[in-house]
PDB file of C-alpha atoms in Angstrom:
ATOM      1  CA  UNK A   1      21.238   4.417  -4.916  1.00  0.00           C
ATOM      2  CA  UNK A   2      19.644   7.295  -6.790  1.00  0.00           C
ATOM      3  CA  UNK A   3      16.503   6.905  -8.901  1.00  0.00           C
ATOM      4  CA  UNK A   4      16.981   6.105 -12.581  1.00  0.00           C
ATOM      5  CA  UNK A   5      16.753   9.189 -14.794  1.00  0.00           C
ATOM      6  CA  UNK A   6      13.322   9.398 -16.406  1.00  0.00           C
ATOM      7  CA  UNK A   7      11.777   6.869 -14.055  1.00  0.00           C
ATOM      8  CA  UNK A   8       9.271   8.349 -11.646  1.00  0.00           C
ATOM      9  CA  UNK A   9       6.435   7.095  -9.467  1.00  0.00           C
ATOM     10  CA  UNK A  10       3.779   8.141 -11.979  1.00  0.00           C
ATOM     11  CA  UNK A  11       5.399   6.067 -14.743  1.00  0.00           C
ATOM     12  CA  UNK A  12       5.803   3.096 -12.416  1.00  0.00           C
ATOM     13  CA  UNK A  13       2.148   3.184 -11.325  1.00  0.00           C
ATOM     14  CA  UNK A  14       0.868   3.602 -14.880  1.00  0.00           C
ATOM     15  CA  UNK A  15       2.919   0.597 -16.004  1.00  0.00           C
ATOM     16  CA  UNK A  16       1.726  -1.416 -12.990  1.00  0.00           C
ATOM     17  CA  UNK A  17      -1.880  -0.527 -13.861  1.00  0.00           C
ATOM     18  CA  UNK A  18      -1.300  -1.575 -17.463  1.00  0.00           C
ATOM     19  CA  UNK A  19       0.195  -4.866 -16.307  1.00  0.00           C
ATOM     20  CA  UNK A  20      -2.742  -5.460 -13.940  1.00  0.00           C
ATOM     21  CA  UNK A  21      -5.292  -4.697 -16.666  1.00  0.00           C
ATOM     22  CA  UNK A  22      -3.568  -6.945 -19.189  1.00  0.00           C
ATOM     23  CA  UNK A  23      -2.817  -9.931 -16.967  1.00  0.00           C
ATOM     24  CA  UNK A  24      -4.708  -9.509 -13.680  1.00  0.00           C
ATOM     25  CA  UNK A  25      -3.680  -7.934 -10.402  1.00  0.00           C
ATOM     26  CA  UNK A  26      -1.918 -11.091  -9.237  1.00  0.00           C
ATOM     27  CA  UNK A  27       0.522 -10.684 -12.131  1.00  0.00           C
ATOM     28  CA  UNK A  28       1.812  -7.432 -10.645  1.00  0.00           C
ATOM     29  CA  UNK A  29       5.052  -8.294  -8.881  1.00  0.00           C
ATOM     30  CA  UNK A  30       8.196  -6.267  -8.514  1.00  0.00           C
ATOM     31  CA  UNK A  31       9.935  -8.617 -10.937  1.00  0.00           C
ATOM     32  CA  UNK A  32       7.221  -8.436 -13.619  1.00  0.00           C
ATOM     33  CA  UNK A  33       6.964  -4.660 -13.293  1.00  0.00           C
ATOM     34  CA  UNK A  34      10.740  -4.228 -13.467  1.00  0.00           C
ATOM     35  CA  UNK A  35      10.798  -6.352 -16.601  1.00  0.00           C
ATOM     36  CA  UNK A  36       8.023  -4.239 -18.171  1.00  0.00           C
ATOM     37  CA  UNK A  37       9.966  -1.083 -17.310  1.00  0.00           C
ATOM     38  CA  UNK A  38      13.275  -2.508 -18.513  1.00  0.00           C
ATOM     39  CA  UNK A  39      14.964  -2.081 -15.148  1.00  0.00           C
ATOM     40  CA  UNK A  40      16.137  -4.278 -12.300  1.00  0.00           C
ATOM     41  CA  UNK A  41      13.723  -4.958  -9.419  1.00  0.00           C
ATOM     42  CA  UNK A  42      15.838  -3.235  -6.740  1.00  0.00           C
ATOM     43  CA  UNK A  43      15.446   0.052  -8.638  1.00  0.00           C
ATOM     44  CA  UNK A  44      11.756   0.064  -7.735  1.00  0.00           C
ATOM     45  CA  UNK A  45      12.594   0.424  -4.041  1.00  0.00           C
ATOM     46  CA  UNK A  46      13.689   3.987  -4.796  1.00  0.00           C
ATOM     47  CA  UNK A  47      10.020   4.753  -5.509  1.00  0.00           C
ATOM     48  CA  UNK A  48       7.830   2.274  -3.601  1.00  0.00           C
ATOM     49  CA  UNK A  49       8.013   0.415  -0.325  1.00  0.00           C
ATOM     50  CA  UNK A  50       8.017  -3.120  -1.696  1.00  0.00           C
ATOM     51  CA  UNK A  51       5.093  -4.946  -3.262  1.00  0.00           C
ATOM     52  CA  UNK A  52       2.630  -3.867  -0.576  1.00  0.00           C
ATOM     53  CA  UNK A  53       3.638  -0.228  -1.088  1.00  0.00           C
ATOM     54  CA  UNK A  54       3.249  -0.623  -4.839  1.00  0.00           C
ATOM     55  CA  UNK A  55      -0.222  -2.112  -4.443  1.00  0.00           C
ATOM     56  CA  UNK A  56      -1.283   0.732  -2.119  1.00  0.00           C
ATOM     57  CA  UNK A  57      -0.110   3.276  -4.703  1.00  0.00           C
ATOM     58  CA  UNK A  58      -1.937   1.299  -7.386  1.00  0.00           C
ATOM     59  CA  UNK A  59      -5.129   1.311  -5.280  1.00  0.00           C
ATOM     60  CA  UNK A  60      -4.796   5.068  -4.794  1.00  0.00           C
ATOM     61  CA  UNK A  61      -4.300   5.594  -8.531  1.00  0.00           C
ATOM     62  CA  UNK A  62      -7.332   3.419  -9.281  1.00  0.00           C
ATOM     63  CA  UNK A  63      -9.583   5.145  -6.741  1.00  0.00           C
ATOM     64  CA  UNK A  64      -8.614   8.576  -8.055  1.00  0.00           C
ATOM     65  CA  UNK A  65      -9.358   7.485 -11.605  1.00  0.00           C
ATOM     66  CA  UNK A  66     -12.689   5.909 -10.628  1.00  0.00           C
ATOM     67  CA  UNK A  67     -13.639   9.016  -8.629  1.00  0.00           C
ATOM     68  CA  UNK A  68     -12.816  11.284 -11.586  1.00  0.00           C
ATOM     69  CA  UNK A  69     -14.799   9.078 -13.959  1.00  0.00           C
ATOM     70  CA  UNK A  70     -17.878   9.161 -11.685  1.00  0.00           C
ATOM     71  CA  UNK A  71     -17.506  12.895 -11.086  1.00  0.00           C
ATOM     72  CA  UNK A  72     -17.424  13.579 -14.838  1.00  0.00           C
ATOM     73  CA  UNK A  73     -20.402  11.273 -15.360  1.00  0.00           C
ATOM     74  CA  UNK A  74     -22.495  13.053 -12.724  1.00  0.00           C
ATOM     75  CA  UNK A  75     -21.604  16.582 -13.858  1.00  0.00           C
ATOM     76  CA  UNK A  76     -24.661  18.503 -15.021  1.00  0.00           C
ATOM     77  CA  UNK A  77     -27.041  15.648 -14.240  1.00  0.00           C
ATOM     78  CA  UNK A  78     -29.583  15.091 -11.510  1.00  0.00           C
ATOM     79  CA  UNK A  79     -32.093  12.514 -10.326  1.00  0.00           C
ATOM     80  CA  UNK A  80     -32.245   9.160 -12.055  1.00  0.00           C
ATOM     81  CA  UNK A  81     -30.090  10.497 -14.885  1.00  0.00           C
ATOM     82  CA  UNK A  82     -27.191  11.155 -12.485  1.00  0.00           C
ATOM     83  CA  UNK A  83     -27.492   7.739 -10.852  1.00  0.00           C
ATOM     84  CA  UNK A  84     -27.659   5.970 -14.219  1.00  0.00           C
ATOM     85  CA  UNK A  85     -24.628   7.954 -15.370  1.00  0.00           C
ATOM     86  CA  UNK A  86     -22.474   7.028 -12.375  1.00  0.00           C
ATOM     87  CA  UNK A  87     -23.656   3.414 -12.594  1.00  0.00           C
ATOM     88  CA  UNK A  88     -22.629   3.177 -16.232  1.00  0.00           C
ATOM     89  CA  UNK A  89     -19.339   4.956 -15.484  1.00  0.00           C
ATOM     90  CA  UNK A  90     -18.601   2.506 -12.666  1.00  0.00           C
ATOM     91  CA  UNK A  91     -19.197  -0.519 -14.898  1.00  0.00           C
ATOM     92  CA  UNK A  92     -17.219   1.041 -17.753  1.00  0.00           C
ATOM     93  CA  UNK A  93     -14.265   1.675 -15.445  1.00  0.00           C
ATOM     94  CA  UNK A  94     -14.330  -1.941 -14.228  1.00  0.00           C
ATOM     95  CA  UNK A  95     -14.498  -3.169 -17.851  1.00  0.00           C
ATOM     96  CA  UNK A  96     -11.734  -0.932 -19.156  1.00  0.00           C
ATOM     97  CA  UNK A  97      -9.457  -1.422 -16.147  1.00  0.00           C
ATOM     98  CA  UNK A  98     -10.193  -4.831 -14.632  1.00  0.00           C
ATOM     99  CA  UNK A  99      -6.867  -5.169 -12.824  1.00  0.00           C
ATOM    100  CA  UNK A 100      -6.832  -1.589 -11.619  1.00  0.00           C
ATOM    101  CA  UNK A 101     -10.437  -1.965 -10.431  1.00  0.00           C
ATOM    102  CA  UNK A 102      -9.437  -5.066  -8.506  1.00  0.00           C
ATOM    103  CA  UNK A 103      -6.578  -3.116  -6.915  1.00  0.00           C
ATOM    104  CA  UNK A 104      -9.075  -0.623  -5.444  1.00  0.00           C
ATOM    105  CA  UNK A 105     -11.055  -3.213  -3.520  1.00  0.00           C
ATOM    106  CA  UNK A 106      -8.916  -3.647  -0.393  1.00  0.00           C
ATOM    107  CA  UNK A 107      -8.493   0.123  -0.026  1.00  0.00           C
ATOM    108  CA  UNK A 108     -10.884   0.383   2.930  1.00  0.00           C
ATOM    109  CA  UNK A 109      -8.627  -1.939   4.949  1.00  0.00           C
ATOM    110  CA  UNK A 110      -5.550   0.233   4.542  1.00  0.00           C
ATOM    111  CA  UNK A 111      -3.892   2.394   7.160  1.00  0.00           C
ATOM    112  CA  UNK A 112      -2.682   4.840   4.505  1.00  0.00           C
ATOM    113  CA  UNK A 113      -4.279   8.236   5.225  1.00  0.00           C
ATOM    114  CA  UNK A 114      -4.299   9.379   1.594  1.00  0.00           C
ATOM    115  CA  UNK A 115      -5.845   6.119   0.409  1.00  0.00           C
ATOM    116  CA  UNK A 116      -8.555   6.336   3.075  1.00  0.00           C
ATOM    117  CA  UNK A 117      -9.215   9.984   2.163  1.00  0.00           C
ATOM    118  CA  UNK A 118      -9.671   9.238  -1.550  1.00  0.00           C
ATOM    119  CA  UNK A 119     -11.835   6.217  -0.742  1.00  0.00           C
ATOM    120  CA  UNK A 120     -14.016   8.402   1.478  1.00  0.00           C
ATOM    121  CA  UNK A 121     -14.271  11.070  -1.247  1.00  0.00           C
ATOM    122  CA  UNK A 122     -15.512   8.437  -3.682  1.00  0.00           C
ATOM    123  CA  UNK A 123     -18.168   7.231  -1.241  1.00  0.00           C
ATOM    124  CA  UNK A 124     -19.186  10.825  -0.460  1.00  0.00           C
ATOM    125  CA  UNK A 125     -19.622  11.526  -4.174  1.00  0.00           C
ATOM    126  CA  UNK A 126     -22.034   8.606  -4.509  1.00  0.00           C
ATOM    127  CA  UNK A 127     -23.850   9.653  -1.312  1.00  0.00           C
ATOM    128  CA  UNK A 128     -24.171  13.194  -2.636  1.00  0.00           C
ATOM    129  CA  UNK A 129     -25.562  12.043  -5.992  1.00  0.00           C
ATOM    130  CA  UNK A 130     -28.051   9.699  -4.329  1.00  0.00           C
ATOM    131  CA  UNK A 131     -29.078  12.210  -1.657  1.00  0.00           C
ATOM    132  CA  UNK A 132     -29.704  14.960  -4.195  1.00  0.00           C
ATOM    133  CA  UNK A 133     -31.509  12.560  -6.502  1.00  0.00           C
ATOM    134  CA  UNK A 134     -33.991  11.319  -3.916  1.00  0.00           C
ATOM    135  CA  UNK A 135     -33.914  13.840  -1.045  1.00  0.00           C
ATOM    136  CA  UNK A 136     -34.043  11.465   1.883  1.00  0.00           C
ATOM    137  CA  UNK A 137     -32.572  11.141   5.332  1.00  0.00           C
ATOM    138  CA  UNK A 138     -28.798  10.680   5.476  1.00  0.00           C
ATOM    139  CA  UNK A 139     -29.104   7.216   7.039  1.00  0.00           C
ATOM    140  CA  UNK A 140     -31.477   6.041   4.294  1.00  0.00           C
ATOM    141  CA  UNK A 141     -29.111   7.425   1.685  1.00  0.00           C
ATOM    142  CA  UNK A 142     -26.237   5.427   3.169  1.00  0.00           C
ATOM    143  CA  UNK A 143     -28.308   2.231   3.036  1.00  0.00           C
ATOM    144  CA  UNK A 144     -29.116   2.899  -0.605  1.00  0.00           C
ATOM    145  CA  UNK A 145     -25.513   3.736  -1.480  1.00  0.00           C
ATOM    146  CA  UNK A 146     -24.486   0.399   0.002  1.00  0.00           C
ATOM    147  CA  UNK A 147     -27.066  -1.278  -2.217  1.00  0.00           C
ATOM    148  CA  UNK A 148     -25.917   0.663  -5.261  1.00  0.00           C
ATOM    149  CA  UNK A 149     -22.273  -0.246  -4.641  1.00  0.00           C
ATOM    150  CA  UNK A 150     -23.242  -3.885  -4.131  1.00  0.00           C
ATOM    151  CA  UNK A 151     -25.120  -3.920  -7.427  1.00  0.00           C
ATOM    152  CA  UNK A 152     -22.279  -2.277  -9.332  1.00  0.00           C
ATOM    153  CA  UNK A 153     -19.512  -4.344  -7.770  1.00  0.00           C
ATOM    154  CA  UNK A 154     -21.457  -7.577  -8.071  1.00  0.00           C
ATOM    155  CA  UNK A 155     -22.264  -6.904 -11.712  1.00  0.00           C
ATOM    156  CA  UNK A 156     -18.681  -5.908 -12.517  1.00  0.00           C
ATOM    157  CA  UNK A 157     -17.252  -8.945 -10.714  1.00  0.00           C
ATOM    158  CA  UNK A 158     -19.603 -11.434 -12.326  1.00  0.00           C
ATOM    159  CA  UNK A 159     -19.021  -9.931 -15.750  1.00  0.00           C
ATOM    160  CA  UNK A 160     -15.236 -10.009 -15.284  1.00  0.00           C
ATOM    161  CA  UNK A 161     -15.304 -13.659 -14.237  1.00  0.00           C
ATOM    162  CA  UNK A 162     -17.514 -14.671 -17.179  1.00  0.00           C
ATOM    163  CA  UNK A 163     -20.522 -15.296 -14.956  1.00  0.00           C
ATOM    164  CA  UNK A 164     -23.034 -13.928 -17.444  1.00  0.00           C
ATOM    165  CA  UNK A 165     -23.271 -16.606 -20.114  1.00  0.00           C
ATOM    166  CA  UNK A 166     -26.817 -16.055 -21.345  1.00  0.00           C
ATOM    167  CA  UNK A 167     -27.107 -14.300 -24.712  1.00  0.00           C
ATOM    168  CA  UNK A 168     -28.655 -11.046 -23.449  1.00  0.00           C
ATOM    169  CA  UNK A 169     -26.920  -7.689 -23.846  1.00  0.00           C
ATOM    170  CA  UNK A 170     -25.036  -6.777 -20.661  1.00  0.00           C
ATOM    171  CA  UNK A 171     -25.514  -3.026 -21.101  1.00  0.00           C
ATOM    172  CA  UNK A 172     -29.265  -3.578 -21.304  1.00  0.00           C
ATOM    173  CA  UNK A 173     -29.064  -5.769 -18.195  1.00  0.00           C
ATOM    174  CA  UNK A 174     -27.391  -3.079 -16.123  1.00  0.00           C
ATOM    175  CA  UNK A 175     -29.925  -0.539 -17.387  1.00  0.00           C
ATOM    176  CA  UNK A 176     -32.833  -2.812 -16.357  1.00  0.00           C
ATOM    177  CA  UNK A 177     -31.259  -3.569 -12.969  1.00  0.00           C
ATOM    178  CA  UNK A 178     -30.670   0.106 -12.219  1.00  0.00           C
ATOM    179  CA  UNK A 179     -34.173   1.025 -13.376  1.00  0.00           C
ATOM    180  CA  UNK A 180     -35.706  -1.592 -11.057  1.00  0.00           C
ATOM    181  CA  UNK A 181     -33.490  -0.426  -8.197  1.00  0.00           C
ATOM    182  CA  UNK A 182     -34.426   3.227  -8.697  1.00  0.00           C
ATOM    183  CA  UNK A 183     -38.121   2.383  -9.085  1.00  0.00           C
ATOM    184  CA  UNK A 184     -37.903   0.612  -5.750  1.00  0.00           C
ATOM    185  CA  UNK A 185     -36.324   3.680  -4.172  1.00  0.00           C
ATOM    186  CA  UNK A 186     -39.091   5.930  -5.437  1.00  0.00           C
ATOM    187  CA  UNK A 187     -41.780   3.506  -4.287  1.00  0.00           C
ATOM    188  CA  UNK A 188     -40.225   2.976  -0.844  1.00  0.00           C
ATOM    189  CA  UNK A 189     -39.367   6.567  -0.047  1.00  0.00           C
ATOM    190  CA  UNK A 190     -41.691   8.745  -2.100  1.00  0.00           C
ATOM    191  CA  UNK A 191     -45.036   6.946  -2.132  1.00  0.00           C
TER     192      UNK A 191
END
């Protein structure tokens, strides 16, 4: 069976991302995506290797988008300003694309070489920003990147699940959390 005219992998992944963002990642099935595209489910097999293949492509799409967002945020910035910028960009991405963000999470457990490469590029970008911001040993930078990612992912996950019910501005909260984190870095490594 040949692919439907006008239907390509890019369109399929964009529609899958839209579906995930609107209704959650679990709503992305071959049947729901086919319905959104106005095609029959078997037509998707011309472009993706089943649901698992679709979700890997969705993870890749999400990681590339997150990487580009962080790269743009860091451009022309240094020090605390660069770290704040990528932190805000990370949270903004998770807010604007909750389903797509969720799709990126299992990427480190994939065997797909391209997915692993893009995941590694994203981590290396954060390592580079942190290393240049605070000029420390590579091992210390990795520890701090793990902390940064934990803060950002934890914040994004709690916000997405409605875990922040107190009437305090969430953007101010992330600013305060990042400021405390960065103050701790400076105190620990530059005192």
